[in-house]
Amino acid sequence: MTRQLKILHIEDNVADAGLIARELKQSGIDFTIKVVETKNDYSNALKNYNPDIILSDHSLPQFDSIEALSIYNENNFQIPFILITGSVSEEFAIRCIKEGADDYILKNNLIRLPSAIKQALKSRQVEADKRKVHLELEATNKELNTFIYKAAHDLRGPLCSIMGLTNLATMEGEKENLKDYIHKISESTLKLDAILLSLIDVMTIKDTQPVLNEIDLKSLVDSVIKRLKYIEGYEALKFKIKIENKKGFFSDESILNSVLYNILENAIKYRNMSHPGPFVDVKISNTDTGIKIEIEDNGIGIDGDIKDRIFEMYFRGNEDSKGSGLGLYLVANGIKKLGGTVCVESKLNNGSVFTIVLPSNLILT
Ligand code: ADP
């Protein structure tokens, strides 16, 4: 045990309380103890003393261990509760265990108390770990279900449109009109492809363990911008890049590539068409433990009402968005994988700044 154990002890007999404290001291347990003897003091101590374990005598003038257990259960405490009593019938001991007590110790066998405490703390820790894993699994499962449901729904849109257009095209007699159908079919196919690529990216980021390598940030940013050349509107934007990385930076290049691509793609997609000089600024600087990347645009900006939702799965905050709504979800997941943080500052019609802070895993101070 690395920190002092906080014990809440329900006991009205000063001599017994002393004996128990002595037994614990002798065993080498590092602890502080608060002794209470009334129901009121016990309830207050549960709230304010924040104990790690409860030791309870069975019968006190004002209340008893069964009542103490029921208050403990009502408040859903997950700390060990050990009954320490002068004598106890087997039925009573079983009842206490059923009510939630971890163990019971007879006062004439206090030597067993330290190991009972250690065992109860260990079991509770195992239970807490299991509960945490269970909750995480439940959340992942829920997220996966939403993901599949929405993916299927999203894929059906362009697919239905392709099916409808193909039907119309087969009935079309005019050769000239066919070109128009083929163009529309091609647009829907591209959309389908974009959705599938985002889905593959999301799954890849979720599944892979980061591979750490030293990253040449300048060439990474350059290569991402080069890939963006085919996005509509790219030509209109002026890119300014300033990289001040004086230390080596180690991270997973392919995840970072995907993160930067998605944020920069949005800066192009959500540029302000009526602005005479649309720009994107990429600034990278060192922090104590890694780097900070700031990506600023003077685009259409993000409404305060939706700012907190833009990193959600399938969230599209814009009626004109032709994207999958997965770009920033992918960014958030990628940054989490790299042990960093991402946030956004933005005002409607006033541009946006995405700030990413990343640790350089091999230069942690
Ligand atoms: P989408 O496929 O819709 O682009 P994203 O997950 O990439 O999905 O982004 C979610 C939403 O966040 C977008 O629909 C848009 O409303 C908003 N958004 C993201 N980046 C920007 C930006 N640079 N400027 C303005 N709005 C943005």
Short mmCIF file of C-alpha atoms and ligand atoms in Angstrom, two decimals:
data_model
loop_
_atom_site.label_atom_id
_atom_site.label_comp_id
_atom_site.label_asym_id
_atom_site.label_seq_id
_atom_site.Cartn_x
_atom_site.Cartn_y
_atom_site.Cartn_z
CA MET A 1 0.00 0.00 0.00
CA THR A 2 1.61 3.25 -1.10
CA ARG A 3 -0.64 5.75 0.67
CA GLN A 4 -2.04 5.84 4.16
CA LEU A 5 -5.16 3.69 4.54
CA LYS A 6 -8.16 5.66 5.83
CA ILE A 7 -10.15 3.48 8.21
CA LEU A 8 -13.62 4.31 9.48
CA HIS A 9 -14.19 2.34 12.67
CA ILE A 10 -17.66 1.93 14.22
CA GLU A 11 -16.97 1.15 17.89
CA ASP A 12 -18.29 2.40 21.26
CA ASN A 13 -15.75 0.62 23.41
CA VAL A 14 -12.58 2.68 23.79
CA ALA A 15 -10.52 -0.30 24.98
CA ASP A 16 -11.58 -2.42 21.97
CA ALA A 17 -10.83 0.44 19.57
CA GLY A 18 -7.35 0.72 21.15
CA LEU A 19 -6.72 -3.01 20.80
CA ILE A 20 -7.68 -2.99 17.13
CA ALA A 21 -5.50 0.04 16.36
CA ARG A 22 -2.57 -1.65 18.13
CA GLU A 23 -3.02 -4.85 16.15
CA LEU A 24 -2.97 -2.90 12.88
CA LYS A 25 0.11 -0.87 13.90
CA GLN A 26 1.97 -4.05 14.81
CA SER A 27 1.18 -5.55 11.39
CA GLY A 28 2.91 -2.60 9.68
CA ILE A 29 -0.19 -1.21 7.95
CA ASP A 30 0.16 2.55 7.46
CA PHE A 31 -3.23 4.00 8.42
CA THR A 32 -5.27 6.78 9.94
CA ILE A 33 -8.43 5.88 11.78
CA LYS A 34 -11.66 7.67 12.65
CA VAL A 35 -13.76 6.07 15.36
CA VAL A 36 -17.51 6.81 15.39
CA GLU A 37 -20.22 5.46 17.65
CA THR A 38 -23.47 7.09 16.51
CA LYS A 39 -25.45 6.67 13.30
CA ASN A 40 -25.19 10.38 12.61
CA ASP A 41 -21.42 10.48 12.99
CA TYR A 42 -21.13 7.37 10.82
CA SER A 43 -23.25 8.90 7.99
CA ASN A 44 -21.28 12.15 8.17
CA ALA A 45 -17.94 10.32 8.12
CA LEU A 46 -19.01 8.28 5.08
CA LYS A 47 -19.62 11.56 3.23
CA ASN A 48 -16.79 13.70 4.56
CA TYR A 49 -13.97 11.44 5.79
CA ASN A 50 -13.86 9.48 2.51
CA PRO A 51 -12.69 6.17 4.02
CA ASP A 52 -10.94 3.32 2.17
CA ILE A 53 -12.42 0.67 4.47
CA ILE A 54 -15.03 0.29 7.21
CA LEU A 55 -14.54 -1.82 10.34
CA SER A 56 -17.71 -2.28 12.33
CA ASP A 57 -18.53 -3.60 15.76
CA HIS A 58 -21.83 -5.45 15.69
CA SER A 59 -23.92 -3.96 18.42
CA LEU A 60 -23.79 -0.39 19.66
CA PRO A 61 -26.27 1.35 21.95
CA GLN A 62 -27.72 3.45 19.09
CA PHE A 63 -27.44 1.23 16.03
CA ASP A 64 -25.87 -1.98 14.74
CA SER A 65 -23.76 -3.34 11.91
CA ILE A 66 -26.81 -4.39 9.83
CA GLU A 67 -28.02 -0.78 9.85
CA ALA A 68 -24.50 0.43 9.11
CA LEU A 69 -24.40 -1.96 6.15
CA SER A 70 -27.75 -0.79 4.87
CA ILE A 71 -26.65 2.89 4.93
CA TYR A 72 -23.44 1.83 3.18
CA ASN A 73 -25.47 -0.08 0.53
CA GLU A 74 -27.93 2.79 0.02
CA ASN A 75 -25.00 5.03 -0.91
CA ASN A 76 -23.53 2.35 -3.17
CA PHE A 77 -20.09 2.37 -1.54
CA GLN A 78 -17.58 0.02 -3.14
CA ILE A 79 -15.09 -0.09 -0.23
CA PRO A 80 -14.57 -3.13 2.01
CA PHE A 81 -16.77 -3.54 5.08
CA ILE A 82 -15.46 -5.87 7.79
CA LEU A 83 -17.48 -6.85 10.82
CA ILE A 84 -15.53 -7.17 14.09
CA THR A 85 -17.56 -8.69 16.85
CA GLY A 86 -17.28 -10.36 20.26
CA SER A 87 -19.29 -13.38 19.33
CA VAL A 88 -21.47 -14.15 16.38
CA SER A 89 -23.76 -16.96 15.30
CA GLU A 90 -23.13 -18.59 11.94
CA GLU A 91 -26.55 -17.46 10.63
CA PHE A 92 -25.78 -13.89 11.59
CA ALA A 93 -22.36 -13.98 9.90
CA ILE A 94 -23.96 -15.35 6.71
CA ARG A 95 -26.59 -12.63 6.84
CA CYS A 96 -23.89 -9.93 7.10
CA ILE A 97 -21.98 -11.36 4.14
CA LYS A 98 -25.25 -11.48 2.14
CA GLU A 99 -25.92 -7.84 3.04
CA GLY A 100 -22.54 -6.90 1.52
CA ALA A 101 -19.90 -7.33 4.26
CA ASP A 102 -16.56 -8.62 2.99
CA ASP A 103 -15.55 -10.60 6.08
CA TYR A 104 -16.11 -10.95 9.81
CA ILE A 105 -13.49 -11.21 12.55
CA LEU A 106 -13.97 -12.30 16.14
CA LYS A 107 -12.54 -9.95 18.73
CA ASN A 108 -10.63 -12.81 20.33
CA ASN A 109 -8.94 -13.51 16.99
CA LEU A 110 -7.80 -10.01 16.01
CA ILE A 111 -4.54 -11.40 14.68
CA ARG A 112 -6.49 -12.29 11.51
CA LEU A 113 -7.59 -8.66 10.96
CA PRO A 114 -4.56 -7.30 8.99
CA SER A 115 -4.64 -10.13 6.43
CA ALA A 116 -8.46 -9.86 6.19
CA ILE A 117 -8.10 -6.14 5.43
CA LYS A 118 -5.44 -6.75 2.77
CA GLN A 119 -7.51 -9.52 1.18
CA ALA A 120 -10.70 -7.43 1.16
CA LEU A 121 -8.90 -4.44 -0.39
CA LYS A 122 -7.38 -6.69 -3.05
CA SER A 123 -10.73 -8.31 -3.92
CA ARG A 124 -12.43 -4.92 -4.14
CA GLN A 125 -9.68 -3.66 -6.45
CA VAL A 126 -10.13 -6.69 -8.72
CA GLU A 127 -13.88 -6.04 -8.76
CA ALA A 128 -13.35 -2.34 -9.56
CA ASP A 129 -10.97 -3.23 -12.42
CA LYS A 130 -13.51 -5.73 -13.77
CA ARG A 131 -16.29 -3.14 -13.54
CA LYS A 132 -14.14 -0.62 -15.43
CA VAL A 133 -13.36 -3.12 -18.22
CA HIS A 134 -17.04 -4.05 -18.38
CA LEU A 135 -18.11 -0.41 -18.70
CA GLU A 136 -15.47 0.22 -21.36
CA LEU A 137 -16.63 -2.85 -23.28
CA GLU A 138 -20.24 -1.73 -23.03
CA ALA A 139 -19.34 1.73 -24.37
CA THR A 140 -17.28 0.24 -27.22
CA ASN A 141 -20.09 -2.13 -28.08
CA LYS A 142 -22.61 0.69 -28.14
CA GLU A 143 -20.30 2.80 -30.28
CA LEU A 144 -19.76 -0.11 -32.67
CA ASN A 145 -23.51 -0.65 -33.03
CA THR A 146 -24.07 3.03 -33.83
CA PHE A 147 -21.14 2.91 -36.20
CA ILE A 148 -22.50 -0.08 -38.15
CA TYR A 149 -26.06 1.23 -38.19
CA LYS A 150 -25.06 4.67 -39.41
CA ALA A 151 -22.50 3.29 -41.86
CA ALA A 152 -25.15 1.11 -43.47
CA HIS A 153 -27.53 4.08 -43.62
CA ASP A 154 -24.83 6.34 -45.08
CA LEU A 155 -23.78 3.82 -47.72
CA ARG A 156 -27.37 3.25 -48.83
CA GLY A 157 -27.81 6.93 -49.84
CA PRO A 158 -25.39 7.02 -52.79
CA LEU A 159 -26.11 3.35 -53.56
CA CYS A 160 -29.86 4.01 -53.99
CA SER A 161 -29.03 7.01 -56.10
CA ILE A 162 -26.77 4.86 -58.35
CA MET A 163 -29.52 2.22 -58.66
CA GLY A 164 -32.14 4.84 -59.56
CA LEU A 165 -29.91 6.60 -62.06
CA THR A 166 -28.92 3.29 -63.70
CA ASN A 167 -32.59 2.44 -64.10
CA LEU A 168 -33.34 5.78 -65.70
CA ALA A 169 -30.27 5.50 -67.92
CA THR A 170 -31.38 2.11 -69.29
CA MET A 171 -34.72 3.66 -70.30
CA GLU A 172 -33.14 6.79 -71.80
CA GLY A 173 -33.35 6.93 -75.58
CA GLU A 174 -31.33 10.12 -76.09
CA LYS A 175 -27.58 9.47 -76.21
CA GLU A 176 -26.80 13.05 -75.10
CA ASN A 177 -28.87 12.67 -71.89
CA LEU A 178 -26.99 9.49 -71.04
CA LYS A 179 -23.83 11.55 -70.41
CA ASP A 180 -25.64 13.43 -67.69
CA TYR A 181 -26.73 10.20 -65.98
CA ILE A 182 -23.22 8.77 -66.18
CA HIS A 183 -21.83 11.97 -64.65
CA LYS A 184 -24.30 11.74 -61.75
CA ILE A 185 -23.58 8.03 -61.28
CA SER A 186 -19.88 8.83 -61.18
CA GLU A 187 -20.49 11.52 -58.49
CA SER A 188 -22.41 9.05 -56.31
CA THR A 189 -19.69 6.44 -56.82
CA LEU A 190 -17.06 8.91 -55.63
CA LYS A 191 -19.16 9.70 -52.55
CA LEU A 192 -19.49 5.99 -51.84
CA ASP A 193 -15.76 5.59 -52.20
CA ALA A 194 -15.09 8.55 -49.85
CA ILE A 195 -17.39 7.05 -47.19
CA LEU A 196 -15.74 3.64 -47.48
CA LEU A 197 -12.25 5.17 -47.26
CA SER A 198 -13.23 7.07 -44.09
CA LEU A 199 -14.67 3.87 -42.61
CA ILE A 200 -11.46 1.98 -43.39
CA ASP A 201 -9.42 4.84 -41.85
CA VAL A 202 -11.55 4.83 -38.68
CA MET A 203 -11.20 1.05 -38.29
CA THR A 204 -7.45 1.16 -39.01
CA ILE A 205 -6.84 3.86 -36.39
CA LYS A 206 -8.95 1.99 -33.85
CA ASP A 207 -7.18 -1.32 -34.45
CA THR A 208 -3.53 -0.41 -34.82
CA GLN A 209 -0.98 0.23 -32.15
CA PRO A 210 1.03 3.40 -32.88
CA VAL A 211 4.44 2.77 -34.44
CA LEU A 212 6.90 5.38 -33.21
CA ASN A 213 9.43 6.87 -35.60
CA GLU A 214 11.21 10.18 -35.82
CA ILE A 215 9.05 12.41 -38.01
CA ASP A 216 10.26 15.05 -40.42
CA LEU A 217 7.38 17.45 -39.80
CA LYS A 218 8.12 19.69 -42.75
CA SER A 219 8.01 16.89 -45.29
CA LEU A 220 4.93 15.40 -43.59
CA VAL A 221 2.99 18.68 -43.87
CA ASP A 222 4.20 19.16 -47.47
CA SER A 223 3.09 15.67 -48.47
CA VAL A 224 -0.36 16.16 -46.89
CA ILE A 225 -0.83 19.46 -48.72
CA LYS A 226 0.26 17.81 -51.97
CA ARG A 227 -2.46 15.16 -51.54
CA LEU A 228 -5.04 17.92 -51.01
CA LYS A 229 -4.43 19.40 -54.47
CA TYR A 230 -7.36 17.42 -55.86
CA ILE A 231 -9.89 18.87 -53.42
CA GLU A 232 -12.20 21.43 -54.97
CA GLY A 233 -11.20 24.92 -53.84
CA TYR A 234 -7.56 24.08 -53.10
CA GLU A 235 -6.30 26.58 -55.70
CA ALA A 236 -8.14 29.45 -54.00
CA LEU A 237 -6.37 28.99 -50.68
CA LYS A 238 -3.03 30.37 -49.59
CA PHE A 239 -1.08 28.03 -47.29
CA LYS A 240 1.39 29.50 -44.78
CA ILE A 241 3.58 27.01 -42.98
CA LYS A 242 5.87 27.75 -40.04
CA ILE A 243 7.66 24.88 -38.37
CA GLU A 244 9.87 25.51 -35.35
CA ASN A 245 10.77 22.06 -34.11
CA LYS A 246 14.15 22.25 -32.46
CA LYS A 247 14.04 18.78 -30.95
CA GLY A 248 13.46 15.46 -32.65
CA PHE A 249 9.79 14.42 -32.69
CA PHE A 250 8.75 10.80 -32.40
CA SER A 251 5.21 9.66 -33.15
CA ASP A 252 3.15 7.53 -35.52
CA GLU A 253 3.48 9.11 -38.95
CA SER A 254 0.51 7.45 -40.62
CA ILE A 255 -1.95 8.46 -37.85
CA LEU A 256 -0.60 12.03 -37.83
CA ASN A 257 -0.84 12.12 -41.61
CA SER A 258 -4.51 11.18 -41.45
CA VAL A 259 -5.21 13.74 -38.68
CA LEU A 260 -3.59 16.60 -40.60
CA TYR A 261 -5.26 15.58 -43.85
CA ASN A 262 -8.73 15.69 -42.32
CA ILE A 263 -8.29 19.07 -40.60
CA LEU A 264 -6.70 20.66 -43.66
CA GLU A 265 -9.31 19.17 -45.98
CA ASN A 266 -12.00 20.82 -43.85
CA ALA A 267 -10.15 24.14 -44.01
CA ILE A 268 -10.50 23.94 -47.79
CA LYS A 269 -14.08 22.61 -47.80
CA TYR A 270 -15.34 25.17 -45.30
CA ARG A 271 -13.51 28.19 -46.75
CA ASN A 272 -15.46 31.43 -46.96
CA MET A 273 -16.33 31.73 -50.66
CA SER A 274 -16.97 35.46 -50.38
CA HIS A 275 -13.66 36.19 -48.60
CA PRO A 276 -11.11 37.80 -50.92
CA GLY A 277 -8.06 36.13 -49.36
CA PRO A 278 -8.83 32.68 -47.92
CA PHE A 279 -5.84 31.22 -46.08
CA VAL A 280 -4.71 28.32 -43.91
CA ASP A 281 -1.87 28.81 -41.42
CA VAL A 282 -0.05 25.78 -40.08
CA LYS A 283 2.21 26.52 -37.11
CA ILE A 284 4.23 23.85 -35.32
CA SER A 285 6.26 24.64 -32.22
CA ASN A 286 7.90 22.75 -29.38
CA THR A 287 6.39 22.24 -25.96
CA ASP A 288 8.23 20.82 -22.93
CA THR A 289 7.13 17.30 -23.80
CA GLY A 290 6.51 17.33 -27.54
CA ILE A 291 4.89 19.63 -30.06
CA LYS A 292 1.94 21.94 -30.56
CA ILE A 293 0.26 22.15 -33.96
CA GLU A 294 -2.03 25.09 -34.68
CA ILE A 295 -4.09 25.10 -37.85
CA GLU A 296 -5.91 28.34 -38.47
CA ASP A 297 -8.28 29.20 -41.30
CA ASN A 298 -10.40 32.23 -42.08
CA GLY A 299 -13.29 30.12 -43.32
CA ILE A 300 -16.98 30.05 -42.46
CA GLY A 301 -16.32 29.22 -38.79
CA ILE A 302 -18.30 27.01 -36.44
CA ASP A 303 -21.44 28.01 -34.55
CA GLY A 304 -21.04 27.90 -30.74
CA ASP A 305 -24.10 25.62 -30.56
CA ILE A 306 -22.41 22.80 -32.46
CA LYS A 307 -18.77 23.37 -31.50
CA ASP A 308 -18.86 20.67 -28.81
CA ARG A 309 -20.31 18.10 -31.22
CA ILE A 310 -18.02 18.33 -34.23
CA PHE A 311 -15.74 15.49 -33.03
CA GLU A 312 -18.69 13.08 -32.73
CA MET A 313 -19.13 10.12 -35.03
CA TYR A 314 -21.09 11.05 -38.18
CA PHE A 315 -21.69 14.63 -37.06
CA ARG A 316 -22.20 17.05 -39.92
CA GLY A 317 -22.66 20.62 -38.82
CA ASN A 318 -23.21 22.00 -42.22
CA GLU A 319 -26.16 21.53 -44.57
CA ASP A 320 -23.83 21.68 -47.57
CA SER A 321 -21.43 19.08 -46.16
CA LYS A 322 -20.86 16.37 -48.70
CA GLY A 323 -18.50 14.57 -46.34
CA SER A 324 -19.08 11.47 -44.26
CA GLY A 325 -19.13 13.32 -40.93
CA LEU A 326 -16.30 11.05 -39.85
CA GLY A 327 -13.32 13.35 -40.48
CA LEU A 328 -13.07 14.98 -37.06
CA TYR A 329 -14.16 11.77 -35.28
CA LEU A 330 -11.14 10.19 -36.91
CA VAL A 331 -9.00 13.16 -35.80
CA ALA A 332 -10.16 12.81 -32.18
CA ASN A 333 -9.50 9.05 -32.18
CA GLY A 334 -6.09 9.45 -33.83
CA ILE A 335 -4.96 12.13 -31.36
CA LYS A 336 -6.15 9.98 -28.45
CA LYS A 337 -4.09 7.07 -29.80
CA LEU A 338 -1.04 9.35 -29.90
CA GLY A 339 -1.61 10.43 -26.28
CA GLY A 340 -2.42 14.04 -27.22
CA THR A 341 -5.28 16.51 -27.10
CA VAL A 342 -7.18 18.45 -29.72
CA CYS A 343 -9.43 21.47 -29.30
CA VAL A 344 -11.00 24.12 -31.47
CA GLU A 345 -11.57 27.85 -31.14
CA SER A 346 -14.04 29.22 -33.63
CA LYS A 347 -16.75 31.78 -34.27
CA LEU A 348 -19.32 31.70 -37.01
CA ASN A 349 -18.02 33.69 -40.04
CA ASN A 350 -14.73 34.26 -38.26
CA GLY A 351 -12.56 31.26 -39.06
CA SER A 352 -11.36 28.43 -36.86
CA VAL A 353 -8.19 27.41 -35.05
CA PHE A 354 -7.56 23.73 -34.32
CA THR A 355 -4.88 23.18 -31.67
CA ILE A 356 -3.24 19.80 -31.24
CA VAL A 357 -0.80 19.04 -28.44
CA LEU A 358 1.21 15.85 -28.82
CA PRO A 359 3.83 14.17 -26.69
CA SER A 360 7.02 13.08 -28.34
CA ASN A 361 7.04 9.67 -26.74
CA LEU A 362 10.77 9.32 -26.60
CA ILE A 363 11.54 12.78 -25.28
CA LEU A 364 9.14 12.83 -22.33
CA THR A 365 10.57 14.96 -19.56
P1 ADP B 1 -17.74 16.44 -42.61
O1 ADP B 1 -17.65 15.18 -43.39
O2 ADP B 1 -19.14 16.96 -42.49
O3 ADP B 1 -16.75 17.50 -43.06
P2 ADP B 1 -16.15 16.37 -40.15
O4 ADP B 1 -16.18 15.38 -39.05
O5 ADP B 1 -14.88 16.53 -40.91
O6 ADP B 1 -17.36 16.00 -41.11
O7 ADP B 1 -16.57 17.77 -39.55
C1 ADP B 1 -17.74 17.87 -38.75
C2 ADP B 1 -18.38 19.23 -38.92
O8 ADP B 1 -17.52 20.23 -38.33
C3 ADP B 1 -18.54 19.67 -40.37
O9 ADP B 1 -19.74 19.16 -40.93
C4 ADP B 1 -18.54 21.20 -40.24
O10 ADP B 1 -19.82 21.67 -39.87
C5 ADP B 1 -17.62 21.46 -39.04
N1 ADP B 1 -16.23 21.87 -39.44
C6 ADP B 1 -15.13 21.10 -39.38
N2 ADP B 1 -14.03 21.78 -39.73
C7 ADP B 1 -14.44 23.04 -40.02
C8 ADP B 1 -13.75 24.26 -40.44
N3 ADP B 1 -12.44 24.31 -40.61
N4 ADP B 1 -14.52 25.36 -40.61
C9 ADP B 1 -15.86 25.32 -40.40
N5 ADP B 1 -16.55 24.22 -40.02
C10 ADP B 1 -15.84 23.10 -39.81
#
